[in-house]
Tab-separated table of C-alpha atoms in Angstrom:
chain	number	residue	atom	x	y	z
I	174	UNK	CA	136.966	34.970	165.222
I	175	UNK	CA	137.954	35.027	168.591
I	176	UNK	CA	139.400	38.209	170.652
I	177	UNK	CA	142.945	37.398	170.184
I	178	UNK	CA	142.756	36.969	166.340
I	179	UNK	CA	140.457	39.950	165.964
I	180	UNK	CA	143.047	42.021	167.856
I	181	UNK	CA	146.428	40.547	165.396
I	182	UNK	CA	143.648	41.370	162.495
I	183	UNK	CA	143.278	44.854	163.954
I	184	UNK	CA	147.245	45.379	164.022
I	185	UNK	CA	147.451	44.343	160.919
I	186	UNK	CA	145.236	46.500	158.937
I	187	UNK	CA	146.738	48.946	161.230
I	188	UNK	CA	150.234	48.504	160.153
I	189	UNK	CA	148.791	48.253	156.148
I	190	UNK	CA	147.175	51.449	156.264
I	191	UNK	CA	150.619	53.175	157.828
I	192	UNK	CA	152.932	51.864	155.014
I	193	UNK	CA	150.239	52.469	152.496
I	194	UNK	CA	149.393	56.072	153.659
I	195	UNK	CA	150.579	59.166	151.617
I	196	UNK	CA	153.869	60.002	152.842
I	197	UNK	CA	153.002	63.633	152.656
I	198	UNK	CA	150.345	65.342	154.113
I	199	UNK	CA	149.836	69.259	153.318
I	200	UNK	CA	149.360	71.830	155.839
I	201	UNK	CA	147.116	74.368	155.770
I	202	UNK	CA	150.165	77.153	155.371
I	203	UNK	CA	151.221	74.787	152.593
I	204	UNK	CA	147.248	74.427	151.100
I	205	UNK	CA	146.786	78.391	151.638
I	206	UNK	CA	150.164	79.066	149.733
I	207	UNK	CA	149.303	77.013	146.806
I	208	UNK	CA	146.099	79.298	146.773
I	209	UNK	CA	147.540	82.555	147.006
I	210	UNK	CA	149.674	81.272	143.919
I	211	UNK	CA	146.672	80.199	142.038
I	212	UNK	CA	144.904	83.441	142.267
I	213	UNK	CA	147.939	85.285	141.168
I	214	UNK	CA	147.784	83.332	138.251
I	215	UNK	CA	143.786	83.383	137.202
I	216	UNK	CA	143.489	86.642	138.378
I	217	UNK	CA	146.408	88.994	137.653
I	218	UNK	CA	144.518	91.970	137.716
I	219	UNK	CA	143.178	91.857	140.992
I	220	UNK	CA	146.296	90.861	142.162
I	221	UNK	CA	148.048	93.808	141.073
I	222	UNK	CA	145.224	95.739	143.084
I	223	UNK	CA	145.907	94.075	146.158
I	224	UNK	CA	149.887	95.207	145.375
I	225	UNK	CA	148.706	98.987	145.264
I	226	UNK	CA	146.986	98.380	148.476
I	227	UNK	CA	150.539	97.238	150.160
I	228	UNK	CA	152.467	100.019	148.575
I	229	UNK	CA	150.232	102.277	150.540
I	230	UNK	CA	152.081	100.890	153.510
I	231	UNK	CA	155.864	101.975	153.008
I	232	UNK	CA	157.767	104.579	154.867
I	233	UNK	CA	161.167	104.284	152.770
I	234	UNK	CA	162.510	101.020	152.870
I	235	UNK	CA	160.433	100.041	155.443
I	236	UNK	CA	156.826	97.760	155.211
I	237	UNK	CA	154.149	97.960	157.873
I	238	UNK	CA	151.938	95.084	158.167
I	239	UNK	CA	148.257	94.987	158.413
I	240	UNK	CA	148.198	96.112	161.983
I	241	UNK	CA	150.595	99.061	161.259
I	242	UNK	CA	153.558	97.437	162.916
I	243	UNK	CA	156.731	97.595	161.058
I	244	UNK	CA	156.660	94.080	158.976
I	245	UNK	CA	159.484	94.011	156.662
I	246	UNK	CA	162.778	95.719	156.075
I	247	UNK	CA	163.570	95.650	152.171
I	248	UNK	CA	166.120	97.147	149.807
I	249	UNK	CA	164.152	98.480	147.263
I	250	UNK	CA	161.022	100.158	149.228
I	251	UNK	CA	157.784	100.992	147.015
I	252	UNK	CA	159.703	100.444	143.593
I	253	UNK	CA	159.667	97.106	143.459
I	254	UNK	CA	155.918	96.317	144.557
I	255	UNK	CA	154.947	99.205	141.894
I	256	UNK	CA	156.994	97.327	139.832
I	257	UNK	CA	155.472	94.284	139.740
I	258	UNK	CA	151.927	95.789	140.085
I	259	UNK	CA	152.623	96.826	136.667
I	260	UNK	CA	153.651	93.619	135.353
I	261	UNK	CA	150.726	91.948	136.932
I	262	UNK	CA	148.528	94.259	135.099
I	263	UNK	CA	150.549	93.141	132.261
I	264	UNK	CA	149.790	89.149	132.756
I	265	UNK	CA	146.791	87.271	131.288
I	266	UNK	CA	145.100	85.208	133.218
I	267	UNK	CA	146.894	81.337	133.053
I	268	UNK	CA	146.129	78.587	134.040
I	269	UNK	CA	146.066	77.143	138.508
I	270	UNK	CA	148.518	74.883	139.091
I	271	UNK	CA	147.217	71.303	140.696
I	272	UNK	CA	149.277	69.790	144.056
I	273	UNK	CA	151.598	67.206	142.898
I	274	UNK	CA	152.602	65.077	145.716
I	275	UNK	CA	156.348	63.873	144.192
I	276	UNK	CA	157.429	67.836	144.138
I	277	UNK	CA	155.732	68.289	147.574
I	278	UNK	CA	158.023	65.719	148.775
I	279	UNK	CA	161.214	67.155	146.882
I	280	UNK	CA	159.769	70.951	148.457
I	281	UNK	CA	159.705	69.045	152.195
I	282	UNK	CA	163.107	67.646	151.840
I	283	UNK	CA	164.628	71.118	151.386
I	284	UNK	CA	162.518	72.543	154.275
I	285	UNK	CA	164.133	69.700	156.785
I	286	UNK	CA	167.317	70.217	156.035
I	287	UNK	CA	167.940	73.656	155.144
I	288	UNK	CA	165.709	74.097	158.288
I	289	UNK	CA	167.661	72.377	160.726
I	290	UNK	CA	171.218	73.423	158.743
I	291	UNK	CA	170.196	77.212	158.817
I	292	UNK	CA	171.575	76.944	154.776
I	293	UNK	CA	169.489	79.233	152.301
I	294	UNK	CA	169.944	78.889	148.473
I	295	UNK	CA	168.403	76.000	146.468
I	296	UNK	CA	171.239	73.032	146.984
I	297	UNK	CA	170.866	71.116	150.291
I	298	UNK	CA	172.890	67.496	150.489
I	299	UNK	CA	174.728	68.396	147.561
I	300	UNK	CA	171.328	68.221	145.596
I	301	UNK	CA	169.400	70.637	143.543
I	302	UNK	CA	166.002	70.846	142.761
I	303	UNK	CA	165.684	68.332	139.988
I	304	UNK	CA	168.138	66.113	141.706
I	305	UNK	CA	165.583	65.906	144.603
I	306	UNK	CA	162.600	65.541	142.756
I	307	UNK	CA	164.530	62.299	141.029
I	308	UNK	CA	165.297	61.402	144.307
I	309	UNK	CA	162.005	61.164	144.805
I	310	UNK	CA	161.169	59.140	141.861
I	311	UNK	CA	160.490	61.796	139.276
I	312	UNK	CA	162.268	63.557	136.905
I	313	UNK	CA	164.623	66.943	136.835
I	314	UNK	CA	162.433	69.415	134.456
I	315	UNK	CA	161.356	71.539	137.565
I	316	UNK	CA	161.750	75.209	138.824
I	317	UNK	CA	161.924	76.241	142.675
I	318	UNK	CA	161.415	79.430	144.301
I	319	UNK	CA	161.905	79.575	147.958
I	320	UNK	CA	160.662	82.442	150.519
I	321	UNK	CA	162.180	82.773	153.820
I	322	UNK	CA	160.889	84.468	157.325
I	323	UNK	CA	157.566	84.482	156.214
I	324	UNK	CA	154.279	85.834	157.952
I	325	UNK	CA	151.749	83.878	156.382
I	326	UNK	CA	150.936	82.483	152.786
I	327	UNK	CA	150.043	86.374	151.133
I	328	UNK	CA	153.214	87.219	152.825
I	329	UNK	CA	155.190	84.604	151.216
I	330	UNK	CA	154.023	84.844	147.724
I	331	UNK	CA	153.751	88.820	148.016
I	332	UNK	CA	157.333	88.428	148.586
I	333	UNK	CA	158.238	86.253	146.041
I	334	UNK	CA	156.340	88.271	142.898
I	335	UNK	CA	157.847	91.704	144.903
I	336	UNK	CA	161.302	90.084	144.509
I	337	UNK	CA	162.565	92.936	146.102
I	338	UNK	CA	166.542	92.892	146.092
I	339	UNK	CA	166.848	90.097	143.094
I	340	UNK	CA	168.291	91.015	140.025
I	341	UNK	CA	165.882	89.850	136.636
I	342	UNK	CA	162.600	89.041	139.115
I	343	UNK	CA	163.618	85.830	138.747
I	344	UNK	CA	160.910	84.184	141.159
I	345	UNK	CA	158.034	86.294	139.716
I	346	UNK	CA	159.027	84.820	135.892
I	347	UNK	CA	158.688	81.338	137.449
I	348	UNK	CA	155.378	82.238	139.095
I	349	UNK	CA	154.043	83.425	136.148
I	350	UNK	CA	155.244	81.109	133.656
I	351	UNK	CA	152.127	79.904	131.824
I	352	UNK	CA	153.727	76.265	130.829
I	353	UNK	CA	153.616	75.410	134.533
I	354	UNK	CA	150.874	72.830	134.999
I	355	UNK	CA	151.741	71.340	138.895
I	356	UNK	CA	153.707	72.292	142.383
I	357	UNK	CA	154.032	71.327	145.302
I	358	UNK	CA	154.701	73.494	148.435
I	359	UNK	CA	156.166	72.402	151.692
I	360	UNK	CA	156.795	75.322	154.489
I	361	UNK	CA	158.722	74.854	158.148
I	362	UNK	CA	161.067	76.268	160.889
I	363	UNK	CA	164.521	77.495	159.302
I	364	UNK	CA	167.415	77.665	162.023
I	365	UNK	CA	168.532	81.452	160.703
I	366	UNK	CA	165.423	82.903	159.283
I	367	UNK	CA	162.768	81.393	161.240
I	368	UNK	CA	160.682	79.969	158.537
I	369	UNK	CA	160.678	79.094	154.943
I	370	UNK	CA	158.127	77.996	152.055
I	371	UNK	CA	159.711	76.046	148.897
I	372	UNK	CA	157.365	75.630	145.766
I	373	UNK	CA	158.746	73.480	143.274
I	374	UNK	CA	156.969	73.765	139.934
I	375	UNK	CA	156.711	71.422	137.044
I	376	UNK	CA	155.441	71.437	133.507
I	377	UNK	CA	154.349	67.701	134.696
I	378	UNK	CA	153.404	66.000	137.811
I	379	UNK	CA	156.415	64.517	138.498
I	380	UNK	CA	159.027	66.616	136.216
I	381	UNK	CA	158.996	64.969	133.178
I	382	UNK	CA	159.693	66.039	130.130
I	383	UNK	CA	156.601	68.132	128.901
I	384	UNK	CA	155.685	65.752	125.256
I	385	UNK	CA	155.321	67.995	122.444
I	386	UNK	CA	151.947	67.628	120.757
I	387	UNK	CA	151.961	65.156	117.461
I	388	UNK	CA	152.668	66.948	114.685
I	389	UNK	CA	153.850	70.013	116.344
């Protein structure tokens, strides 16, 4: 094979392994948050430890981080995290939750443009969750929580379980809903609130319809 055809055969297998290649690669935030959420879930107990530990840290409303710097304005102070301390002590341990690469996708779509929009909620282009996951080939059976101005992946889910301010602790009954089987996290710049994580979660990899066992 001479130089010229080896260097076309080069481009080639180049230009394959581009189009082929997973269109989403996971950060470490994005790795470390899918983690923190997995350890919640196998090990609620010593997660509500860790939540006494960061209760120690309030002065009112007011959170200091791990270096004693003010970290957090909330609305609730030290009720919520004892709060939810108490209802991780209620949990059993569940199931971790594998990556699924279809809700990653879905997750990384509502980073980019909430992110450049400054927009918070879960609707960006006039779609919600499932609508983006279907967008993305899969189907609409998914749940989302989304954390915003986050310092780190303990910070984010911390935040999200704490659910200081939202009425029902809706994003800690999605965390710890046992059915949940897959999720995929994708984390970036936000225009407003400097940063934001989305985790959508799925009783399936790709939000499908969970099948009822036969018989059941």
């Amino acid at each position: 094979m001479g130089r010229t055809m080896k260097a076309i055969f080069a481009f080639t297998l180049a230009l394959l392994s581009a189009v082929w290649a997973p269109a989403f690669g996971r950060s470490a935030m994005e790795t470390d948050v899918l983690g923190e959420v997995n350890y919640l879930r196998t090990n609620p107990l010593a997660y509500a430890r860790q939540l006494d530990d960061y209760a120690t840290r309030f002065e009112g409303n007011l959170a200091f981080g791990d270096n004693d710097e003010p970290d957090m304005q909330t609305r609730e102070g030290v009720r919520a995290v004892s709060e939810a301390a108490r209802a991780m002590r209620r949990a059993r341990p569940m199931n971790e939750m594998r990556h699924s690469d279809v809700l990653a996708q879905a997750a990384a779509d509502h980073v980019a443009n909430q992110g450049r929009t400054g927009q918070v909620g879960h609707m960006s282009n006039g779609k919600d969750p499932g609508a983006r996951v279907k967008a993305r080939g899969g189907n609409i059976y998914v749940g989302e929580v989304i954390a915003y101005g986050v310092h780190g992946a303990r910070n984010a889910v911390r935040q999200l379980i704490v659910d200081d301010g939202v009425p029902h602790r809706g994003h800690r009954k999605l965390l710890l809903f046992a059915p949940y089987r897959y999720a995929g996290v994708a984390c970036g710049p936000h225009r407003a609130w400097r940063n934001m994580c989305v985790i959508v979660l799925s009783e399936t990899r790709d939000g499908s319809p969970a099948m009822s066992p036969v018989g059941s």
